[in-house]
Coordinates of C-alpha atoms in Angstrom, one line a residue:
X354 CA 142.7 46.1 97.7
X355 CA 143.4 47.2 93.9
X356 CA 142.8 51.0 95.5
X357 CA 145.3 50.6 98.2
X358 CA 147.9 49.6 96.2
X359 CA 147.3 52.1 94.0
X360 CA 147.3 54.9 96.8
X361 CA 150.8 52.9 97.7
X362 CA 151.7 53.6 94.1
X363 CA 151.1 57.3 94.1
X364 CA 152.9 58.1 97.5
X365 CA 155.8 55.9 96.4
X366 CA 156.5 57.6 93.0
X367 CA 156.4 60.9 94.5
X368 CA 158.9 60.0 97.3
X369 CA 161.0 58.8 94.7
X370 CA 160.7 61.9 92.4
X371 CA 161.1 63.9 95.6
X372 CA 164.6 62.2 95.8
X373 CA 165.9 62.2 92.3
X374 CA 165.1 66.1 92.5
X375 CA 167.2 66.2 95.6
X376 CA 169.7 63.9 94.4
X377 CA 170.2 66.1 91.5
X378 CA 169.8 69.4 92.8
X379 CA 166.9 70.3 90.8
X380 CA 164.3 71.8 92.5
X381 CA 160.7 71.9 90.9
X382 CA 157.4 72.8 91.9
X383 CA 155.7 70.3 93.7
X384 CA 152.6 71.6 91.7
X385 CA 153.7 70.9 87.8
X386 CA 151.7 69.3 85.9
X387 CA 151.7 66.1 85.1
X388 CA 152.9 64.1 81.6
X389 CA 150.0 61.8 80.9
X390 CA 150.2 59.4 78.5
X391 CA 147.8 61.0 76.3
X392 CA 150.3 63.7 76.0
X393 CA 152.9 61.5 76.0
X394 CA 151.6 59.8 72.7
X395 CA 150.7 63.3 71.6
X396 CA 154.5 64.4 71.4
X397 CA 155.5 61.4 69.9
X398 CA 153.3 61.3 66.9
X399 CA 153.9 64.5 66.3
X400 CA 157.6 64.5 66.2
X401 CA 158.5 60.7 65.1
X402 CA 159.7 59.9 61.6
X403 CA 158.0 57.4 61.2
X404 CA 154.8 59.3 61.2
X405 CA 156.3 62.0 58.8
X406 CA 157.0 59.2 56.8
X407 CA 153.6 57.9 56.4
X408 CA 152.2 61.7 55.9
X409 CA 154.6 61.5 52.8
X410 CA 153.3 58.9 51.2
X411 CA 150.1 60.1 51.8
X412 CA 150.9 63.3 50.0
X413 CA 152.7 61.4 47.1
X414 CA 149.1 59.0 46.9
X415 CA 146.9 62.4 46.8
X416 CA 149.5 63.4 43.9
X417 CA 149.5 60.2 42.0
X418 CA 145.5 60.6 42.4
X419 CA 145.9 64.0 40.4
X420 CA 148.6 62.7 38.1
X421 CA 146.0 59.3 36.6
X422 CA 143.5 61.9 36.3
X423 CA 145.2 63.9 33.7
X424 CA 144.8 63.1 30.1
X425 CA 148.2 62.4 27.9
X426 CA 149.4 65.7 26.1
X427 CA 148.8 66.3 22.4
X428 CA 152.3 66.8 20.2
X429 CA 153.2 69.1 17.7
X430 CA 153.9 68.1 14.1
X431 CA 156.0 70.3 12.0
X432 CA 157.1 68.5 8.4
X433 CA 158.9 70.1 5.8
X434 CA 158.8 68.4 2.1
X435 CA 160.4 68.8 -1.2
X436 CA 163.5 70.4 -0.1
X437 CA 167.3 70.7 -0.2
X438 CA 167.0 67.9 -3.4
X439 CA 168.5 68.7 -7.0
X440 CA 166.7 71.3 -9.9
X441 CA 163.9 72.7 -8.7
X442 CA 163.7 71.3 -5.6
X443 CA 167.1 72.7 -4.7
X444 CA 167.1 74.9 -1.6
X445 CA 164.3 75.6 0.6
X446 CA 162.0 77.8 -1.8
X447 CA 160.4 75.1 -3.4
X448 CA 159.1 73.3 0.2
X449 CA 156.3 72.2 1.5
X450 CA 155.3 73.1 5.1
X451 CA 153.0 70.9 7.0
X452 CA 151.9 71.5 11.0
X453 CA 149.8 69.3 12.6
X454 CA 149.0 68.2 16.0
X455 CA 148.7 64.6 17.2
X456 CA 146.0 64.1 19.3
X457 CA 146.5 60.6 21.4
X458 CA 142.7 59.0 22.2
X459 CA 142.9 56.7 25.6
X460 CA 140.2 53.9 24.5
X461 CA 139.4 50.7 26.9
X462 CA 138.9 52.5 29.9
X463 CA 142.5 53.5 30.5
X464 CA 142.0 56.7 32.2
X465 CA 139.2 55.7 34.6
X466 CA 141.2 52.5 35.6
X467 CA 144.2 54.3 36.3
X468 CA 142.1 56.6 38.8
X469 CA 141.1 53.3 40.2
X470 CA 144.4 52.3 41.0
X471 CA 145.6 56.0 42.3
X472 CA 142.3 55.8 44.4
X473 CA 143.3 51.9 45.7
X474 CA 146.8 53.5 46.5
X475 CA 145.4 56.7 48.5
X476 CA 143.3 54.7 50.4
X477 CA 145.9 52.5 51.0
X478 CA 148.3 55.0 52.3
X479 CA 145.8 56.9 54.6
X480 CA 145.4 53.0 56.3
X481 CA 149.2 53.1 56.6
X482 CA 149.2 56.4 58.4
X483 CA 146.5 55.0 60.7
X484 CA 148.4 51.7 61.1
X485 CA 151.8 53.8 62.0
X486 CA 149.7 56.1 64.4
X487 CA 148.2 52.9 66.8
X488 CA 152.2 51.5 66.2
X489 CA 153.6 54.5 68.2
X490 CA 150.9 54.6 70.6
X491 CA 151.4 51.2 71.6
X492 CA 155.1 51.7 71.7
X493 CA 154.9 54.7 73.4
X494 CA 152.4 53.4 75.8
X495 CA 154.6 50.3 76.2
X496 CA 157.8 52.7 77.1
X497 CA 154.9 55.1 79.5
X498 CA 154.1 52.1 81.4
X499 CA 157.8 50.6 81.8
X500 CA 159.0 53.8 82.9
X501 CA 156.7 54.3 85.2
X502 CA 156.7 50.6 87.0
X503 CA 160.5 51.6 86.6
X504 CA 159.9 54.6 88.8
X505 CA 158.2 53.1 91.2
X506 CA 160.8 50.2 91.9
X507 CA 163.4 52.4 92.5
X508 CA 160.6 54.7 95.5
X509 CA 160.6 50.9 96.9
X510 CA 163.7 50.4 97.3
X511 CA 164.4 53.8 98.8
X512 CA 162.0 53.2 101.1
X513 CA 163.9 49.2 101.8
X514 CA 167.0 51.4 102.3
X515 CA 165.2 53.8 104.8
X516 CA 164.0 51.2 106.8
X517 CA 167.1 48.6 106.5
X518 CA 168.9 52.1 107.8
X519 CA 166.6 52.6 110.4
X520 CA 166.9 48.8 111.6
X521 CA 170.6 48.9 111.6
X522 CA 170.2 52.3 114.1
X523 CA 168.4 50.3 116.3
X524 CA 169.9 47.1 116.4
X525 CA 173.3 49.1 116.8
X526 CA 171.0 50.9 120.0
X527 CA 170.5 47.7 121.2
X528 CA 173.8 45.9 120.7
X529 CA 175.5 48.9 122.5
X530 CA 172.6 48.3 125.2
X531 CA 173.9 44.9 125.5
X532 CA 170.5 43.8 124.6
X533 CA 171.9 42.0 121.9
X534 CA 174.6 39.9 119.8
X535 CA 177.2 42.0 117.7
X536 CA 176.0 39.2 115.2
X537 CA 172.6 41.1 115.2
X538 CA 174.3 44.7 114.3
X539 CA 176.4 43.1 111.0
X540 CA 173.4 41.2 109.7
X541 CA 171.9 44.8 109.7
X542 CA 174.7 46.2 108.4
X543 CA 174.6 43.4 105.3
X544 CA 170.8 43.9 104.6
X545 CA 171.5 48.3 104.8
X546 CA 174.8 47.7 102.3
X547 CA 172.5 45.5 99.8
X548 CA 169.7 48.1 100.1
X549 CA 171.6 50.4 99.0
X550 CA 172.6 48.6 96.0
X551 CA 169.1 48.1 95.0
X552 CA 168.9 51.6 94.9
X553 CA 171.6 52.8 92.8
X554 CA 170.1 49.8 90.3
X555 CA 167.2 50.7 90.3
X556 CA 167.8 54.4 89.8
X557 CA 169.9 53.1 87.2
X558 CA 167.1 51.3 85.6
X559 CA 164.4 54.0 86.0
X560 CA 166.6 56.3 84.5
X561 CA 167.6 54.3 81.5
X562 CA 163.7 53.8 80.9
X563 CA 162.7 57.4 81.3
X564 CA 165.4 58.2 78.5
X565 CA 164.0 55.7 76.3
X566 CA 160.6 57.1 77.0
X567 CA 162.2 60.8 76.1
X568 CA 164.0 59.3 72.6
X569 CA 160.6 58.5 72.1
X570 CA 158.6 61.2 72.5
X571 CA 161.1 63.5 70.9
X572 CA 161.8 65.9 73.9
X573 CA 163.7 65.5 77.6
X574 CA 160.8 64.5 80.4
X575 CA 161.5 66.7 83.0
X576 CA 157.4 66.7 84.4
X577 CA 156.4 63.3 87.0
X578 CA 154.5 60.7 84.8
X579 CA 151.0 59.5 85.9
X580 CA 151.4 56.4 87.9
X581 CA 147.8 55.8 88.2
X582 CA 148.5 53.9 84.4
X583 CA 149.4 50.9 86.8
X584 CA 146.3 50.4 87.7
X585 CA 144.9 47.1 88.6
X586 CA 141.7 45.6 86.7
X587 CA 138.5 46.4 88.1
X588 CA 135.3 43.7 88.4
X589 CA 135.5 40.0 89.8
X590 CA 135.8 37.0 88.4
X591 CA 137.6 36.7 85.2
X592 CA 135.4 35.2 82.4
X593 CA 136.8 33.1 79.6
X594 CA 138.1 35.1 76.2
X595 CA 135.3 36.1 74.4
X596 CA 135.6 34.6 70.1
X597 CA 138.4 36.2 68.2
X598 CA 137.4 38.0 65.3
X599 CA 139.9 40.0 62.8
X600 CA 136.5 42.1 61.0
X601 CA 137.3 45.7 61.0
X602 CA 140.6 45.6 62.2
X603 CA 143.4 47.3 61.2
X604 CA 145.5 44.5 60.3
X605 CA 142.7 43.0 58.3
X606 CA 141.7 46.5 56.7
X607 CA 145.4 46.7 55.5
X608 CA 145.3 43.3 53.5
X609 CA 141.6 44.2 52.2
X610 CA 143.2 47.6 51.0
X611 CA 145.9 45.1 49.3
X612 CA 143.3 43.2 47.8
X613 CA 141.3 46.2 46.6
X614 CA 145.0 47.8 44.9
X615 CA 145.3 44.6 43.2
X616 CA 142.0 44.3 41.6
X617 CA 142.2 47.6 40.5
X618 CA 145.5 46.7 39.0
X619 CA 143.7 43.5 37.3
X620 CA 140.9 46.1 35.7
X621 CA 144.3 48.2 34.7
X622 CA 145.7 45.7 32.9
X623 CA 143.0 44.6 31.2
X624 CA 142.6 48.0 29.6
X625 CA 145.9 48.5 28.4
X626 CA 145.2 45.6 25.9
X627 CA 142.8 48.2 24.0
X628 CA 145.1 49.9 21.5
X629 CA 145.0 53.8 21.6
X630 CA 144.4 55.6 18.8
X631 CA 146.4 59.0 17.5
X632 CA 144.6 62.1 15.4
X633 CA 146.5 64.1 13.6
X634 CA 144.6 67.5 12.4
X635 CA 146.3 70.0 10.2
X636 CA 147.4 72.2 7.4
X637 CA 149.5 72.0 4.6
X638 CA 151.3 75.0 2.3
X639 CA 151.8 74.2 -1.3
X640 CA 155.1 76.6 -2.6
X641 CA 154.2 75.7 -5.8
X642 CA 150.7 77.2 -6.1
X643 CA 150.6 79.2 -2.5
X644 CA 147.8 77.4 -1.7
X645 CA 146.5 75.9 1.9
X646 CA 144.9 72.5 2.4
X647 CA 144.0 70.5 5.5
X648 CA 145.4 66.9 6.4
X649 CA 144.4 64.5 8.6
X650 CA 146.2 61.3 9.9
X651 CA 145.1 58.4 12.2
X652 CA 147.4 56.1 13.2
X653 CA 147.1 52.8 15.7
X654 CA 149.6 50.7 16.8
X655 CA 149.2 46.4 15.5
X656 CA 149.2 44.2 18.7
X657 CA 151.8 41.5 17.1
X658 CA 154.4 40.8 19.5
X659 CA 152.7 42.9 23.2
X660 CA 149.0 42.2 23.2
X661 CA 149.0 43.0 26.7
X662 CA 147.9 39.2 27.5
X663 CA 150.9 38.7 29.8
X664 CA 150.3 41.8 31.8
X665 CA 146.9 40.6 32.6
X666 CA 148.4 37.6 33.6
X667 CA 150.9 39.2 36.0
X668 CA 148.2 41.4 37.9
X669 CA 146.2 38.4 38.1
X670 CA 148.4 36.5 39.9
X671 CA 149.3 39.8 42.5
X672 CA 145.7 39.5 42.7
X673 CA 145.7 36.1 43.8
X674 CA 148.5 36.5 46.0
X675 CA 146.9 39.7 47.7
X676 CA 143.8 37.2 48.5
X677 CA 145.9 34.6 49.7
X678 CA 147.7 37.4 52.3
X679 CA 144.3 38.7 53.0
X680 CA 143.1 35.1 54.6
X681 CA 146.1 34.3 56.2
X682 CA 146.4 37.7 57.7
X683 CA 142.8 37.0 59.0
X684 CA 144.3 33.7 60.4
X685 CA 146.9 35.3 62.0
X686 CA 145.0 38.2 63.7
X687 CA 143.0 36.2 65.1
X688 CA 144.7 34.0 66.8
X689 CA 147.0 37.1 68.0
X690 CA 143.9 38.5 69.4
X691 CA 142.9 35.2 70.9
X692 CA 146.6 34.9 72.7
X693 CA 146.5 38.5 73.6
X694 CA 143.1 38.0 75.4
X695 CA 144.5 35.0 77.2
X696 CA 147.4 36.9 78.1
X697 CA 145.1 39.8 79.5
X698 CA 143.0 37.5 81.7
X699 CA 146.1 35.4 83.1
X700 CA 147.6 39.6 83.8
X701 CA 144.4 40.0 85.0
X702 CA 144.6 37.2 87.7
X703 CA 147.9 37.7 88.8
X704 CA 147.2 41.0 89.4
X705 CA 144.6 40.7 91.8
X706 CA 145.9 37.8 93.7
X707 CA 149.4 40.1 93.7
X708 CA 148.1 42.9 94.9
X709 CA 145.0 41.4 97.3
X710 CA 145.2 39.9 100.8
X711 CA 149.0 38.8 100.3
X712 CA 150.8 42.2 99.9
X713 CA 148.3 43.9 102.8
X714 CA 149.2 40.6 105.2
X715 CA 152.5 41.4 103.8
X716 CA 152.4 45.2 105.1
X717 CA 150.9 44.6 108.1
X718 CA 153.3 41.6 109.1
X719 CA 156.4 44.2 108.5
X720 CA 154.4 46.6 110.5
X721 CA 154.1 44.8 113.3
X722 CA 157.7 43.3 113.4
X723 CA 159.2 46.9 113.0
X724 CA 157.2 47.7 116.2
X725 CA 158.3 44.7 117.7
X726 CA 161.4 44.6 117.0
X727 CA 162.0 47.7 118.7
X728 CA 160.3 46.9 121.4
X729 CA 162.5 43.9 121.5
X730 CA 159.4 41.5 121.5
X731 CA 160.4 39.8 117.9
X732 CA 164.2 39.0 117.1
X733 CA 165.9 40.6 113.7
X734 CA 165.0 37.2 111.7
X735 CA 161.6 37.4 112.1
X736 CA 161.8 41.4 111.2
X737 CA 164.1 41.0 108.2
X738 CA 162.4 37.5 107.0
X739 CA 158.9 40.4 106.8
X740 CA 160.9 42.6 105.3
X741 CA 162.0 40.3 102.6
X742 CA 158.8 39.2 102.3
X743 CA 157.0 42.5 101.9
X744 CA 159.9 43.6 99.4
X745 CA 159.3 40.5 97.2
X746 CA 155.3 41.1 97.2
X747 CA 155.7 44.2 96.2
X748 CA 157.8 44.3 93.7
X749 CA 155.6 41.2 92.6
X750 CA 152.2 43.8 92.7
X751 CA 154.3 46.0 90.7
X752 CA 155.2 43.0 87.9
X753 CA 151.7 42.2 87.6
X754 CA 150.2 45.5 87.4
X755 CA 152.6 46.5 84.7
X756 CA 152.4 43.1 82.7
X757 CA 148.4 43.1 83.1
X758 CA 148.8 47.3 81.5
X759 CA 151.0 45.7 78.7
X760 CA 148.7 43.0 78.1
X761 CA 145.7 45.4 77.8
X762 CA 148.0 48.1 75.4
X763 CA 148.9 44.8 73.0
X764 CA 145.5 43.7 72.8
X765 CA 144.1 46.9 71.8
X766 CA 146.4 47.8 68.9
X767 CA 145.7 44.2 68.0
X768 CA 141.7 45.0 67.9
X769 CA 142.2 48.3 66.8
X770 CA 139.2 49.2 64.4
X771 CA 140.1 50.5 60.8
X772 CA 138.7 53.9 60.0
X773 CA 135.2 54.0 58.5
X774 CA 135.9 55.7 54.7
X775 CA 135.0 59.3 54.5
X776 CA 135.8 59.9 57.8

């Protein structure tokens, strides 16, 4: 049954894209191609900000990688002595030139935790680009699928309009045969008028969700979508959700890169508390005797009011925090995943019993009072009460379908898996 109405699907939407082509005097080649949703989510993560976004900080990470690895620059000492001072020391003949170079020495580990910390960042930022890439899929795929159930409302309810139109023909026919009530011909009348209501809102509606789908993707959508993303779930009975687990998603990954920046912010700290120590190398000219000599100066700064102790303190407790998020991020995801899956399977359900025996009893029981009715063996009640009925299950198939598709996107960004480092 999941086949038929997904063979109902396909003839629909292409009715209605017939239509809207028509109704906008557009004509298009029945054979162009269409715009899956692979492609769909292709255009989009090339061309949303958000994604350019994340590719920027990626770029700034890889930078601040190179940046940690450098070593601090030396300076250049120039001291002049003895000069510009009274009797002999008057002017600058008498002077003393000395030019040195102070050399600073990183001790503690400084340099190799600060690559630590540039690495915990790059890493971190490549996760974020991941994170914002399964983000616009699922968006994208959540705009794919609402246009699309969006389309195929609107080809149902031009085909409710055809048929109301054709039942108000023939119960005019018949009222004009004297076969029946002028009652009968304005009841038609009333269910043609509110057809075609239904059809300028739901054009509306289908419309307003292929532009949103177009916003998204960066580009106007001009090609049919693939309506065959509306299919039903496959298999029989629905088992019960299997254990929700948050290992190796991305959610989980993301806090456990927050965790990992923190600890190498901890190891930073710590090696800051390690006072550096400066060289300075060089050579001295003595006016008095035109002679050269070399000098040599070490200098260290005294730890008395900044030992560093409160730094280590502060990354300690972003360390602690950063463990805290990472176990209640692992709390939320999984229950998230666990809702999601219940959500999946209820979709599930409603989807088969939706589009199963009732909407083909549904079909058939219109069928056979359109025939009947025209034959005059079945009066316009019973033919518009299985017209009602047929609308209401199908639109019903259609809700499911999409909501069990929605369910399935949700749950899959939720268990997305983090990317294996190195890859």
């Amino acid at each position: 049954m999941i086949r038929l109405v997904a063979v109902l699907v396909t003839v629909t939407s292409c009715v209605a894209i017939a239509h809207a082509q028509q109704a906008g005097g557009v004509s298009r080649p029945i054979s162009e191609p269409l715009l899956t949703l692979d492609d769909a989510i292709a255009l989009a993560t090339g061309s949303a900000p958000a994604a350019e976004a994340a590719t920027a900080e990626v770029d700034s990470a890889e930078a601040g990688r190179r940046v940690a690895g450098l070593r601090p620059n030396p300076a250049l000492l120039v001291e002049v002595e003895n000069f510009v001072g009274t009797g002999p020391y008057s002017g600058v003949n008498g002077a003393d030139v000395t030019a040195s170079l102070a050399i600073p020495l990183e001790l503690g580990g400084k340099r190799r935790a600060r690559i630590a910390v540039a690495d915990a960042e790059a890493r971190r930022a490549l996760l974020a680009r991941t994170i914002v890439q399964a983000d616009i899929r699922l968006q994208v795929t959540e705009l794919y699928i609402q246009a699309t159930a969006a389309r195929i409302r609107f080809a149902i309810a031009e085909d409710q309009f055809r048929i109301a139109s054709d039942t108000a023909r023939a119960a005019t026919v018949r009222v004009q045969a004297g076969r029946a009530s002028p009652l009968e011909q304005e009841r038609a009348e009333v269910a043609r008028l509110n057809a075609e209501v239904d059809v300028d809102r739901t054009r509306r509606l289908a419309d307003a969700a292929r532009t949103n789908l177009a916003r998204r993707v960066g580009r106007p959508i001009t090609a049919p979508l693939d309506v065959s993303i509306l299919g039903g779930p496959t298999g029989g009975t629905v088992g019960p959700p299997r254990p929700a687990s948050s290992a190796g998603t991305l959610a989980l990954a993301a806090a456990e890169a927050e965790l990992a920046t923190a600890d190498a912010g901890v190891q930073l700290a710590r090696s800051q508390r390690a006072p550096d120590l400066t060289i300075g190398p060089g050579v001295r000219r003595i006016e008095a005797t035109n002679d050269v000599a070399a000098v040599f100066s070490i200098s260290m700064p005294l730890p008395l009011f900044n030992n560093g102790r409160a730094a280590v303190e502060a990354a300690n407790a972003r360390r602690r925090r950063a463990d805290a998020q990472r176990r209640m991020t692992a709390l939320d995801v999984e229950q998230q995943i666990s809702d999601a899956e219940v959500d999946v399977h209820n979709a599930a359900a409603a989807a088969r019993i939706a589009s199963g025996p009732a909407l083909s009893a549904a079909m058939e029981a219109a069928r056979i009072a359109r025939i009947g009715y025209r034959e005059g063996k079945f009066g316009q009640l019973e033919l518009l009460d299985a017209e009602r009925t047929l609308t209401e299950t199908r639109s019903a198939s259609i809700e499911a379908l999409a909501s069990y598709q929605l369910a399935r996107a949700r749950l899959e960004r939720l268990t997305a898996p983090a990317p294996i480092e190195g890859n």
